[in-house]
Amino acid sequence: MIKKCIALLSFGVMTAMTAMAQNAREINVKFKNAQQPAVIADFMADDDFVEDALKEKLATEGFGKKSSESGFQSYKAVQWGRVSSEKLDVYIKVDGKKGKSTVTILAAKGYDNFISSAKDASATGKIQEFLNSFSTYVNTRKSIATQESMVKKMEDENAKLVKSKEEFEKKLVDMNSAISQKQAQINTEKLKIEELKKSLN
């Protein structure tokens, strides 16, 4: 029954999030007081959750030290092989609120030479592919977190039941002890009564 509940919940989470798995798109965003081409994608998860997952994913992509620049996480001279053979300056930001987040990525070949579909359709498309595949990564990570949360909740409930059972068992022991004491008193009183009856004869 527990496995069935977890499976159904996981299926629901995955189904809801799959709908947003292929939503990466190119737009213009404000960066350093100018409009620059960027790729964005939406995710059905809290922004801090997405940010942590993205940090893990970027580490596997070879991203190293980061800094902050104009509200973005800045990665300079990154060798992002899946996107380009050239070194890139990559700027990333995660925005959102509870339950929904947006990841924005800008990539530049050197100072302010930002990638766009007009300048480099291949690289832009590969950034979109990265964000779309990242959806699967987020989905899997969230599904696992959901299952872990459910298991923890069920374990807590089970612990409460065990504690309640132990309390009832203790009460039962106390009641049985009290019953035994009462029975002993009854037996003692009966003996006294019988002795008094004998003395009257």
Coordinates of C-alpha atoms in Angstrom, one line a residue:
M1 CA 0.0 0.0 0.0
I2 CA 2.8 2.4 0.9
K3 CA 4.7 1.7 -2.4
K4 CA 1.4 2.2 -4.3
C5 CA 0.8 5.6 -2.7
I6 CA 4.4 6.7 -3.4
A7 CA 4.2 5.5 -7.0
L8 CA 0.9 7.3 -7.6
L9 CA 2.2 10.6 -6.0
S10 CA 5.5 10.3 -8.0
F11 CA 3.5 9.8 -11.2
G12 CA 1.4 12.9 -10.5
V13 CA 4.5 15.0 -9.9
M14 CA 6.2 13.8 -13.0
T15 CA 3.1 14.2 -15.2
A16 CA 2.6 17.8 -14.0
M17 CA 6.3 18.7 -14.5
T18 CA 6.7 17.0 -17.9
A19 CA 4.3 19.5 -19.3
M20 CA 7.0 22.2 -18.8
A21 CA 9.9 20.0 -19.9
Q22 CA 10.3 21.5 -23.4
N23 CA 9.7 25.2 -22.8
A24 CA 13.2 26.7 -23.2
R25 CA 13.0 29.8 -25.4
E26 CA 15.0 32.8 -26.5
I27 CA 14.1 36.3 -25.3
N28 CA 15.8 39.6 -24.6
V29 CA 16.6 40.5 -21.0
K30 CA 18.1 43.6 -19.3
F31 CA 21.7 43.1 -18.4
K32 CA 24.2 45.9 -17.6
N33 CA 21.6 48.5 -18.6
A34 CA 21.1 47.0 -22.1
Q35 CA 18.9 44.4 -23.7
Q36 CA 20.7 41.2 -24.4
P37 CA 19.7 37.9 -26.0
A38 CA 19.1 35.1 -23.5
V39 CA 17.5 31.7 -23.1
I40 CA 15.0 31.1 -20.4
A41 CA 12.9 28.1 -19.1
D42 CA 10.3 27.6 -16.5
F43 CA 10.2 24.9 -13.8
M44 CA 7.5 23.7 -11.5
A45 CA 9.6 23.8 -8.4
D46 CA 10.7 26.4 -5.7
D47 CA 13.6 28.7 -6.8
D48 CA 15.9 27.5 -4.1
F49 CA 15.3 23.9 -5.1
V50 CA 16.0 24.7 -8.7
E51 CA 19.1 26.7 -7.8
D52 CA 20.6 23.8 -5.8
A53 CA 19.8 21.4 -8.7
L54 CA 21.4 23.7 -11.2
K55 CA 24.5 24.1 -9.1
E56 CA 24.9 20.3 -9.1
K57 CA 24.3 20.1 -12.8
L58 CA 26.7 22.9 -13.7
A59 CA 29.4 21.2 -11.7
T60 CA 29.1 18.1 -13.9
E61 CA 29.2 20.4 -16.9
G62 CA 32.7 21.7 -15.8
F63 CA 31.6 25.0 -14.4
G64 CA 34.0 26.2 -11.8
K65 CA 34.3 29.4 -9.6
K66 CA 31.5 31.9 -9.9
S67 CA 31.0 35.6 -9.0
S68 CA 28.1 37.9 -9.0
E69 CA 27.5 40.5 -11.7
S70 CA 24.4 42.6 -12.3
G71 CA 22.2 40.2 -10.4
F72 CA 23.5 37.1 -12.3
Q73 CA 25.8 34.4 -11.3
S74 CA 28.8 34.9 -13.5
Y75 CA 31.1 32.2 -14.9
K76 CA 34.1 33.5 -16.9
A77 CA 35.9 31.7 -19.7
V78 CA 33.9 28.5 -19.3
Q79 CA 34.7 25.6 -21.6
W80 CA 31.1 24.5 -22.1
G81 CA 31.7 21.7 -24.6
R82 CA 28.1 20.8 -25.2
V83 CA 27.3 24.4 -26.3
S84 CA 30.5 25.7 -28.1
S85 CA 34.1 24.8 -28.7
E86 CA 35.0 28.4 -27.7
K87 CA 35.3 29.6 -24.2
L88 CA 32.2 31.4 -23.0
D89 CA 31.3 33.9 -20.3
V90 CA 28.0 32.5 -18.9
Y91 CA 25.6 34.5 -16.8
I92 CA 22.8 32.7 -15.0
K93 CA 19.9 33.8 -12.8
V94 CA 17.1 31.8 -11.0
D95 CA 13.9 33.7 -10.2
G96 CA 10.6 32.6 -8.9
K97 CA 8.3 32.0 -6.0
K98 CA 6.9 29.0 -4.2
G99 CA 6.1 26.3 -6.7
K100 CA 7.5 27.9 -9.9
S101 CA 10.9 29.1 -11.1
T102 CA 12.5 30.6 -14.1
V103 CA 16.1 30.1 -15.2
T104 CA 17.8 32.7 -17.4
I105 CA 21.0 32.0 -19.2
L106 CA 23.1 34.5 -21.2
A107 CA 26.3 33.4 -22.9
A108 CA 29.0 35.7 -24.5
K109 CA 32.0 35.0 -26.6
G110 CA 34.2 37.6 -25.1
Y111 CA 33.2 41.1 -23.9
D112 CA 29.5 41.8 -24.6
N113 CA 29.5 39.5 -27.7
F114 CA 26.3 37.7 -26.6
I115 CA 25.1 34.6 -28.4
S116 CA 21.8 34.7 -30.1
S117 CA 20.0 32.6 -32.6
A118 CA 20.8 35.3 -35.2
K119 CA 24.5 35.2 -34.5
D120 CA 24.9 31.5 -33.5
A121 CA 21.8 29.4 -33.9
S122 CA 23.7 26.2 -33.0
A123 CA 25.0 27.4 -29.7
T124 CA 21.6 29.0 -28.8
G125 CA 19.8 25.8 -29.7
K126 CA 22.2 23.8 -27.5
I127 CA 21.6 26.1 -24.5
Q128 CA 17.9 25.5 -25.1
E129 CA 18.5 21.7 -25.2
F130 CA 20.5 22.0 -22.0
L131 CA 17.6 23.7 -20.2
N132 CA 15.0 21.3 -21.6
S133 CA 17.1 18.3 -20.4
F134 CA 17.6 20.0 -17.1
S135 CA 13.8 19.8 -16.6
T136 CA 14.2 16.0 -16.5
Y137 CA 17.0 16.4 -13.9
V138 CA 14.8 18.6 -11.8
N139 CA 11.8 16.3 -12.2
T140 CA 13.8 13.3 -11.0
R141 CA 15.3 15.2 -8.1
K142 CA 11.9 16.5 -7.0
S143 CA 10.3 13.1 -7.3
I144 CA 13.0 11.6 -5.1
A145 CA 12.6 14.5 -2.6
T146 CA 8.8 13.9 -2.6
Q147 CA 9.2 10.2 -1.9
E148 CA 11.7 10.9 0.8
S149 CA 9.3 13.4 2.4
M150 CA 6.5 10.9 2.2
V151 CA 8.6 8.1 3.8
K152 CA 9.7 10.5 6.6
K153 CA 6.0 11.5 7.2
M154 CA 4.9 7.9 7.3
E155 CA 7.9 7.0 9.6
D156 CA 6.8 9.8 12.0
E157 CA 3.2 8.6 12.0
N158 CA 4.4 5.0 12.6
A159 CA 6.6 6.2 15.5
K160 CA 3.5 7.9 17.0
L161 CA 1.5 4.7 16.7
V162 CA 4.3 2.7 18.4
K163 CA 4.5 5.3 21.2
S164 CA 0.7 5.2 21.6
K165 CA 0.7 1.4 21.7
E166 CA 3.4 1.4 24.4
E167 CA 1.4 3.9 26.4
F168 CA -1.7 1.7 26.2
E169 CA 0.4 -1.4 27.1
K170 CA 1.7 0.4 30.2
K171 CA -1.8 1.4 31.2
L172 CA -2.9 -2.2 30.7
V173 CA -0.1 -3.4 32.9
D174 CA -1.0 -0.8 35.6
M175 CA -4.7 -1.8 35.3
N176 CA -3.9 -5.5 35.6
S177 CA -1.8 -4.8 38.6
A178 CA -4.6 -2.8 40.2
I179 CA -7.1 -5.6 39.4
S180 CA -4.7 -8.1 41.1
Q181 CA -4.5 -5.9 44.1
K182 CA -8.2 -5.5 44.3
Q183 CA -8.7 -9.2 44.0
A184 CA -6.2 -9.8 46.8
Q185 CA -8.2 -7.4 49.0
I186 CA -11.4 -9.2 48.1
N187 CA -9.9 -12.6 49.0
T188 CA -8.6 -11.2 52.3
E189 CA -12.0 -9.7 53.2
K190 CA -13.7 -12.9 52.2
L191 CA -11.5 -14.9 54.6
K192 CA -12.2 -12.4 57.4
I193 CA -15.9 -12.7 56.8
E194 CA -15.8 -16.5 56.8
E195 CA -13.8 -16.5 60.1
L196 CA -16.3 -14.1 61.7
K197 CA -19.2 -16.4 60.5
K198 CA -17.5 -19.3 62.1
S199 CA -17.0 -17.5 65.4
L200 CA -20.8 -16.8 65.5
N201 CA -21.6 -20.5 65.3

